[in-house]
PDB file of C-alpha atoms in Angstrom:
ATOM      1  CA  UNK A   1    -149.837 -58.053-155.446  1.00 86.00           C
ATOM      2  CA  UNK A   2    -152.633 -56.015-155.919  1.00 86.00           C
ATOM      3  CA  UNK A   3    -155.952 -55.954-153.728  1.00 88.00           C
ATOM      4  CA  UNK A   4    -159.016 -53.308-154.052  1.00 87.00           C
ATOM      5  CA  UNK A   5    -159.351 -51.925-150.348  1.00 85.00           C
ATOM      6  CA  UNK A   6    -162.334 -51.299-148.129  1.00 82.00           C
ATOM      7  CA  UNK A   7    -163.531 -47.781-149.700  1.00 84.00           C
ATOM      8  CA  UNK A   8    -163.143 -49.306-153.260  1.00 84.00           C
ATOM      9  CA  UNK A   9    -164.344 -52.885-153.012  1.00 81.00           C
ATOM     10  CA  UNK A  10    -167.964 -52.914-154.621  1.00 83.00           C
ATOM     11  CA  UNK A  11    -168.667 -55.947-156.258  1.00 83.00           C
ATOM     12  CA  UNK A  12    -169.870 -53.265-159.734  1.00 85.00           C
ATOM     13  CA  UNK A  13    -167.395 -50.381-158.981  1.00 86.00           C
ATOM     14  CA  UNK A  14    -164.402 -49.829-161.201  1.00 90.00           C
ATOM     15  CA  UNK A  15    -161.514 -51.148-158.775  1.00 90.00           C
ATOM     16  CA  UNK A  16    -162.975 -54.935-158.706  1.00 89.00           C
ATOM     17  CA  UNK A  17    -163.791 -54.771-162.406  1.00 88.00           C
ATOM     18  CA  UNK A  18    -160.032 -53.533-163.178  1.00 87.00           C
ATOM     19  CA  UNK A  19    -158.885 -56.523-161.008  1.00 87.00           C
ATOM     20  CA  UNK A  20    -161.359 -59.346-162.895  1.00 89.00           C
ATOM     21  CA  UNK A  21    -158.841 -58.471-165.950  1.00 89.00           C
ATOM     22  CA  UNK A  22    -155.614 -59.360-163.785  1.00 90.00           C
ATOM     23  CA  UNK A  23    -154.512 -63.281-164.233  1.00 90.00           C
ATOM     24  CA  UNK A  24    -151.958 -62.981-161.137  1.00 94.00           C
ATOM     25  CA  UNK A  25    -153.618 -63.296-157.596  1.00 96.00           C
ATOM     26  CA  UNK A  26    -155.078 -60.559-156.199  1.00 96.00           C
ATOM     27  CA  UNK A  27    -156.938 -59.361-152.892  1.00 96.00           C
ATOM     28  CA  UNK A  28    -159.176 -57.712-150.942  1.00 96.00           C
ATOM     29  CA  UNK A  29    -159.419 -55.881-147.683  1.00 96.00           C
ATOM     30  CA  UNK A  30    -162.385 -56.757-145.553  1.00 97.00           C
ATOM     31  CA  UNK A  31    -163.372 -54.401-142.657  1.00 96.00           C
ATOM     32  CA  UNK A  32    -165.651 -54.703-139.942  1.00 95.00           C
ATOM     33  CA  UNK A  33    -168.404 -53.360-141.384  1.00 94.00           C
ATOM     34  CA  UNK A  34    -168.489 -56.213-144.585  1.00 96.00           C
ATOM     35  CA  UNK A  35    -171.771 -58.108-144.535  1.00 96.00           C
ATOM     36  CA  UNK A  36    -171.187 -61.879-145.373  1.00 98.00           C
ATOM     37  CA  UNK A  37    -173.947 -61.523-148.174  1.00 97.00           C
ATOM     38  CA  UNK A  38    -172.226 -59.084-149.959  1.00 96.00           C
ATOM     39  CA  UNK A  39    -168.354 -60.556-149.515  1.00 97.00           C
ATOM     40  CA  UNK A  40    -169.764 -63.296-151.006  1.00 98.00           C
ATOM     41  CA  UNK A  41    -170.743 -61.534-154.105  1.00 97.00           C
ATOM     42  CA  UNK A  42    -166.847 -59.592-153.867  1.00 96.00           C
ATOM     43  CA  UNK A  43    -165.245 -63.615-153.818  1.00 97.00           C
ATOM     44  CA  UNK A  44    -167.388 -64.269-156.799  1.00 97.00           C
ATOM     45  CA  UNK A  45    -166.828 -61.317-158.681  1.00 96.00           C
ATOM     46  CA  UNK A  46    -163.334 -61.491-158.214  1.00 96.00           C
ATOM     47  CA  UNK A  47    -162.901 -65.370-158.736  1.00 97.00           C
ATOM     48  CA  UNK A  48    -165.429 -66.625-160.593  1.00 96.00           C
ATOM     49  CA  UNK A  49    -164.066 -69.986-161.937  1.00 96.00           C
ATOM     50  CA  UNK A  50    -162.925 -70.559-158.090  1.00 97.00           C
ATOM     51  CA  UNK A  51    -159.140 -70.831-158.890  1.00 97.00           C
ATOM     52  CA  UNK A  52    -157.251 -71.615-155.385  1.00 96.00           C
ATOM     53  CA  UNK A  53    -154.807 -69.276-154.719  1.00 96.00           C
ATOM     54  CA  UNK A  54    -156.393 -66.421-156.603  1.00 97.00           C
ATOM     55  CA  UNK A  55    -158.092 -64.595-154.195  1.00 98.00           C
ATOM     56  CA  UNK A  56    -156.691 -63.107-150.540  1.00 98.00           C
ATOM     57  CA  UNK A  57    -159.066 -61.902-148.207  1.00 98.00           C
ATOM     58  CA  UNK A  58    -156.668 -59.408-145.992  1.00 97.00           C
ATOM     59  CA  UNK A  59    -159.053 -59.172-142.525  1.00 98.00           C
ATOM     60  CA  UNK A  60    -158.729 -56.111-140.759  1.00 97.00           C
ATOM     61  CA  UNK A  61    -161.334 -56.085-138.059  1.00 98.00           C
ATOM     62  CA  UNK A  62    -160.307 -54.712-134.355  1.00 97.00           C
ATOM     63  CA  UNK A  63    -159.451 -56.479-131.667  1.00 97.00           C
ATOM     64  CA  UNK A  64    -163.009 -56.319-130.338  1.00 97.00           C
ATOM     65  CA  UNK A  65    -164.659 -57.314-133.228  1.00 97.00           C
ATOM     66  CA  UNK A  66    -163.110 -59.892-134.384  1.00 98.00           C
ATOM     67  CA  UNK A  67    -164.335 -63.272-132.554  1.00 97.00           C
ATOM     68  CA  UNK A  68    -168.101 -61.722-133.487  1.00 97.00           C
ATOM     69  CA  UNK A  69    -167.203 -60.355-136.812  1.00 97.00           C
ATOM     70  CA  UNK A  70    -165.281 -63.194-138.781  1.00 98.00           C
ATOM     71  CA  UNK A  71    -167.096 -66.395-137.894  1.00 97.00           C
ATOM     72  CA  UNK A  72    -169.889 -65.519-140.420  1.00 97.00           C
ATOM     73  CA  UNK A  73    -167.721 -64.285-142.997  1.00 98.00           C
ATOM     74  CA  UNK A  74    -165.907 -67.224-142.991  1.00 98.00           C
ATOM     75  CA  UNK A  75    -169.153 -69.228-142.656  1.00 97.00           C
ATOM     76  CA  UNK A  76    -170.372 -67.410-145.792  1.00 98.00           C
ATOM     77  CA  UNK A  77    -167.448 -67.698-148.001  1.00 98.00           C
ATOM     78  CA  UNK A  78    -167.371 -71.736-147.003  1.00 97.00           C
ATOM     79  CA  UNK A  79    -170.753 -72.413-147.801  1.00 97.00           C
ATOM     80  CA  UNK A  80    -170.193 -70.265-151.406  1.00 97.00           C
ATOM     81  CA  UNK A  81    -167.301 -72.334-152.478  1.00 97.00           C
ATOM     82  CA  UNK A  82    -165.086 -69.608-153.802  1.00 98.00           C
ATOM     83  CA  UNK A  83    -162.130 -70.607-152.509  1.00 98.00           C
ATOM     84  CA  UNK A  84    -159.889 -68.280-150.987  1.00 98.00           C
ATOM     85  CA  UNK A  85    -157.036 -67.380-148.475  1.00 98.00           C
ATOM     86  CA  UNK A  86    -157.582 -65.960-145.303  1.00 98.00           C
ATOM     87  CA  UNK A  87    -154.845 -63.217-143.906  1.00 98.00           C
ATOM     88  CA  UNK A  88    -154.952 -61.254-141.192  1.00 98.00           C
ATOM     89  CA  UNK A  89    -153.822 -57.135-141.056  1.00 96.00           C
ATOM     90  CA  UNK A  90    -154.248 -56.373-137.237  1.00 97.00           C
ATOM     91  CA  UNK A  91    -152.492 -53.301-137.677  1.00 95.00           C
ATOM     92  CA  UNK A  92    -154.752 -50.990-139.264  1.00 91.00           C
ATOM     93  CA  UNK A  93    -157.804 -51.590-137.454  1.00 94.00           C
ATOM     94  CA  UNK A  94    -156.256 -50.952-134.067  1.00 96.00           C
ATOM     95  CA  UNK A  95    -154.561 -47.663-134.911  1.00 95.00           C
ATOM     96  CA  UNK A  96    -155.299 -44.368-133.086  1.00 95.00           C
ATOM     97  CA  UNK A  97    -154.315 -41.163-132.402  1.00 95.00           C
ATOM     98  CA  UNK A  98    -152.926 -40.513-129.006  1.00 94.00           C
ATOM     99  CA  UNK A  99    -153.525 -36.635-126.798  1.00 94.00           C
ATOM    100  CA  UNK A 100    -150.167 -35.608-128.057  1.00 90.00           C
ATOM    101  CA  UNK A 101    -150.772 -36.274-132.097  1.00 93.00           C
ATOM    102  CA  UNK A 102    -148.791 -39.644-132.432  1.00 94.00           C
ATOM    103  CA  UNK A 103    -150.635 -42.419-134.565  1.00 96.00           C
ATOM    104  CA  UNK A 104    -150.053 -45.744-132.836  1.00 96.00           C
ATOM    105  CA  UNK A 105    -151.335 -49.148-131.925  1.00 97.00           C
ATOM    106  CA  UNK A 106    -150.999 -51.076-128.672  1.00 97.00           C
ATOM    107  CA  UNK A 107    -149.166 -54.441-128.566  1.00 97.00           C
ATOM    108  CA  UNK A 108    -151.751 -56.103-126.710  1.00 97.00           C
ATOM    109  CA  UNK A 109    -154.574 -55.390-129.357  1.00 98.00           C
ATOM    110  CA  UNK A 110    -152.655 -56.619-132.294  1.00 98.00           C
ATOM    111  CA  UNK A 111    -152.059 -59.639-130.712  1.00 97.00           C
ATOM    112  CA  UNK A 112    -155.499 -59.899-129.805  1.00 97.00           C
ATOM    113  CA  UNK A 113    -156.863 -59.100-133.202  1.00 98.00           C
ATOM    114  CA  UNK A 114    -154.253 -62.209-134.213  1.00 98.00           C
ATOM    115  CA  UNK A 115    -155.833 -64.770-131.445  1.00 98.00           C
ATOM    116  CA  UNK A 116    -159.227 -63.962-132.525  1.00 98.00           C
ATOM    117  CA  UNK A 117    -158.503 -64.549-136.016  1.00 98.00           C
ATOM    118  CA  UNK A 118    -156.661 -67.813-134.760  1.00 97.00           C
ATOM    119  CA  UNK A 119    -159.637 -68.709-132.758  1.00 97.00           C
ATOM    120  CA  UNK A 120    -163.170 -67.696-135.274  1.00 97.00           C
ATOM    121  CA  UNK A 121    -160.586 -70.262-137.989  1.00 97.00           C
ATOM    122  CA  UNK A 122    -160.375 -73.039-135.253  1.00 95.00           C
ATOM    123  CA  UNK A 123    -163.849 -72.844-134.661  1.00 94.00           C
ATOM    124  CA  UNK A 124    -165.109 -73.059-138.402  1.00 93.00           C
ATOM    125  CA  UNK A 125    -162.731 -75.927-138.924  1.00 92.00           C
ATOM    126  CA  UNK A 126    -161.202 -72.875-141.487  1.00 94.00           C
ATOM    127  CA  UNK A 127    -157.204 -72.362-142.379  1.00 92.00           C
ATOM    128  CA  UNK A 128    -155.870 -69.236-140.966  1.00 95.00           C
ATOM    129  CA  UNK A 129    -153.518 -68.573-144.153  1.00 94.00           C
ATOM    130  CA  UNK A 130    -151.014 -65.648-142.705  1.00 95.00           C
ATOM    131  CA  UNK A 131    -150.407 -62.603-141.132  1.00 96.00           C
ATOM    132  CA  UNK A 132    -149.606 -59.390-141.956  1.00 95.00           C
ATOM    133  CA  UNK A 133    -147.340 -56.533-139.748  1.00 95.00           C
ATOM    134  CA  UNK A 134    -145.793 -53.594-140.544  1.00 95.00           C
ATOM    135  CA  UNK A 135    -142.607 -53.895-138.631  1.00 95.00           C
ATOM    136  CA  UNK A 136    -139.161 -52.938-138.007  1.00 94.00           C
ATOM    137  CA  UNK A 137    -135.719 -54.314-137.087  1.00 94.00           C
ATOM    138  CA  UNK A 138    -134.978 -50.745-135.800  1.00 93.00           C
ATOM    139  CA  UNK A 139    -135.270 -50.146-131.952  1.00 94.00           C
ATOM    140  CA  UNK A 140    -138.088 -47.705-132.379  1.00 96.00           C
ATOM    141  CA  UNK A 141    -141.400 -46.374-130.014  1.00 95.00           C
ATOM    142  CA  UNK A 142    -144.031 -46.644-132.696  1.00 96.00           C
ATOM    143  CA  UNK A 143    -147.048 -49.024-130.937  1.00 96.00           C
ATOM    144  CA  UNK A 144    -147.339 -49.526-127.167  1.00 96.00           C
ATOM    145  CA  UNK A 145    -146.979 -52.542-124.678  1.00 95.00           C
ATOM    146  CA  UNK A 146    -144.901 -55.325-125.403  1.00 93.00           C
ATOM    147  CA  UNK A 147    -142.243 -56.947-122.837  1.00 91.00           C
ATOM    148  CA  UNK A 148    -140.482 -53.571-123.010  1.00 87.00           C
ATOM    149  CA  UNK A 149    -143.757 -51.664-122.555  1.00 92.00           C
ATOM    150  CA  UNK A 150    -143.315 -48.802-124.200  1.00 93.00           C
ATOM    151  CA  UNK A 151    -145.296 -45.817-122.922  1.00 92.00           C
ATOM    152  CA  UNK A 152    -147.349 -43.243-124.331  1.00 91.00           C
ATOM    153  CA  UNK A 153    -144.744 -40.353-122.701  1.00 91.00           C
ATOM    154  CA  UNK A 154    -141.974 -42.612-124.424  1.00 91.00           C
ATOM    155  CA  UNK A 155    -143.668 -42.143-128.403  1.00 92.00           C
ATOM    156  CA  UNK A 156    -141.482 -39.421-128.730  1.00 89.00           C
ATOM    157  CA  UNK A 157    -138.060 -40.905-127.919  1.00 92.00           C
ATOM    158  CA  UNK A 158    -137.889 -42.683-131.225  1.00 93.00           C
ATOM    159  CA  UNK A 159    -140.932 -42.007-133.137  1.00 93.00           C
ATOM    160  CA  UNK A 160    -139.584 -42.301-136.930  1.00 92.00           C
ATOM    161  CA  UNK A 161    -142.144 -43.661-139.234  1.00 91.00           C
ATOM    162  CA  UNK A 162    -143.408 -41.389-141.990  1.00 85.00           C
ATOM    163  CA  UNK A 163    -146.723 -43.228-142.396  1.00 87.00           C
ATOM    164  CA  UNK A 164    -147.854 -45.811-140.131  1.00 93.00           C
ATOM    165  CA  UNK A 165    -146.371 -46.972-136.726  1.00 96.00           C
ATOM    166  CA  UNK A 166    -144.250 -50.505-136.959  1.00 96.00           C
ATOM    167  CA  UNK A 167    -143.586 -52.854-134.243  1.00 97.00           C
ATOM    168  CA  UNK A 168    -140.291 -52.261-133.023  1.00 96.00           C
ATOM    169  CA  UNK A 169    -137.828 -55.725-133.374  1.00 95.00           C
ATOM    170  CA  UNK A 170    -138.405 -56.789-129.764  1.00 96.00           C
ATOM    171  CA  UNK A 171    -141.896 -56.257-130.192  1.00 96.00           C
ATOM    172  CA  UNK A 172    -141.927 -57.932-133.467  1.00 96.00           C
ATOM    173  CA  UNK A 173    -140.684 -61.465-131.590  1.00 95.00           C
ATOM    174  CA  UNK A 174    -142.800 -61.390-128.883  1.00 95.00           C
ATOM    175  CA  UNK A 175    -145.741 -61.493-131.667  1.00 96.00           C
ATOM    176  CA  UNK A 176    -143.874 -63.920-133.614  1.00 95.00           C
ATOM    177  CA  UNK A 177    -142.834 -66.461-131.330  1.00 94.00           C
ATOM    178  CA  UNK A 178    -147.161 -65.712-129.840  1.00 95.00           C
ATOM    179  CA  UNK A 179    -148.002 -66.386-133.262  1.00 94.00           C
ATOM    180  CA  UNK A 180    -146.128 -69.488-133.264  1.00 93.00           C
ATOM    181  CA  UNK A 181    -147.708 -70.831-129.766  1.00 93.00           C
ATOM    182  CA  UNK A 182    -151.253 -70.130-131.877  1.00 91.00           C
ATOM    183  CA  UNK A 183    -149.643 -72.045-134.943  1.00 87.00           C
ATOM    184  CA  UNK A 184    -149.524 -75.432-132.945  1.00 82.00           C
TER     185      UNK A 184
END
């Protein structure tokens, strides 16, 4: 699956003309900084005979953001008619670096960043289309909070990603069976 991200997603740049070549579906990240005007010109560029199922728009806006962020994206990208699928990343966004040097995320905004995205689709009378984690079946302290609230002191203990901190696999079904509740 291939997507342009948010550095390398202008509508003329050479990333979203590369990916007007590809047949198979393809995607593209949208931060909170994306004006609806100018998603609107990415959705065309990248599906301009409006094909459903050809274009993913992966959300990755903060868990503050969100509820003011995506309601006029999704407004705009209605009212276009490019059709498209909406997923949410509320991993990335929510990342930071803590005192001692460990990249993380907290539980609580991840889940938020999910209800918001839940909630600005429930409002527009939009589909929420997925969801997308980077987690682990491993009993890890990557991210923060959950039922087992991990602890900033406790990063260390089992801190083992080489990239980007995962949800550990109790975390993981908290946010699943949370993502379920918001499903109904």
């Amino acid at each position: 699956f291939l997507w342009v991200g948010e550095r390398t997603r202008q509508p003329q740049g050479a990333h979203v003309e590369f990916l007007t070549g590809v047949e198979n579906p393809v995607g593209a990240k949208v931060g909170p900084g994306t004006a609806p005007e100018d998603l609107v010109e990415l959705c065309e560029r990248l599906n301009p005979r409006r094909v459903a199922g050809r274009l993913t728009l992966l959300t990755r806006l903060g868990a503050e953001r969100v509820g003011d962020v995506l309601p006029p994206l999704i407004r705009a990208v209605r009212e276009s008619g490019v059709p498209v699928l909406w997923v949410c990343d509320p991993m990335h966004a929510n990342t930071f670096v803590t005192p001692s040097g460990h990249k993380t995320r907290r539980f609580d905004d991840v889940l938020g960043e999910i209800e918001g995205f839940f909630a600005a689709h429930r409002e527009a009378g939009s589909w929420p289309g997925g969801v997308h984690l980077e987690i682990t079946g491993e009993d890890v302290t990557e991210c923060l909070g959950g039922s087992e609230a991990v602890l900033e002191d406790q990063l260390d203990t089992r801190y083992e990603t080489l990239c980007d901190p995962r949800l550990n696999a109790r975390q993981s079904l908290d946010l699943a069976f949370r993502v379920a509740e918001l499903m109904r």
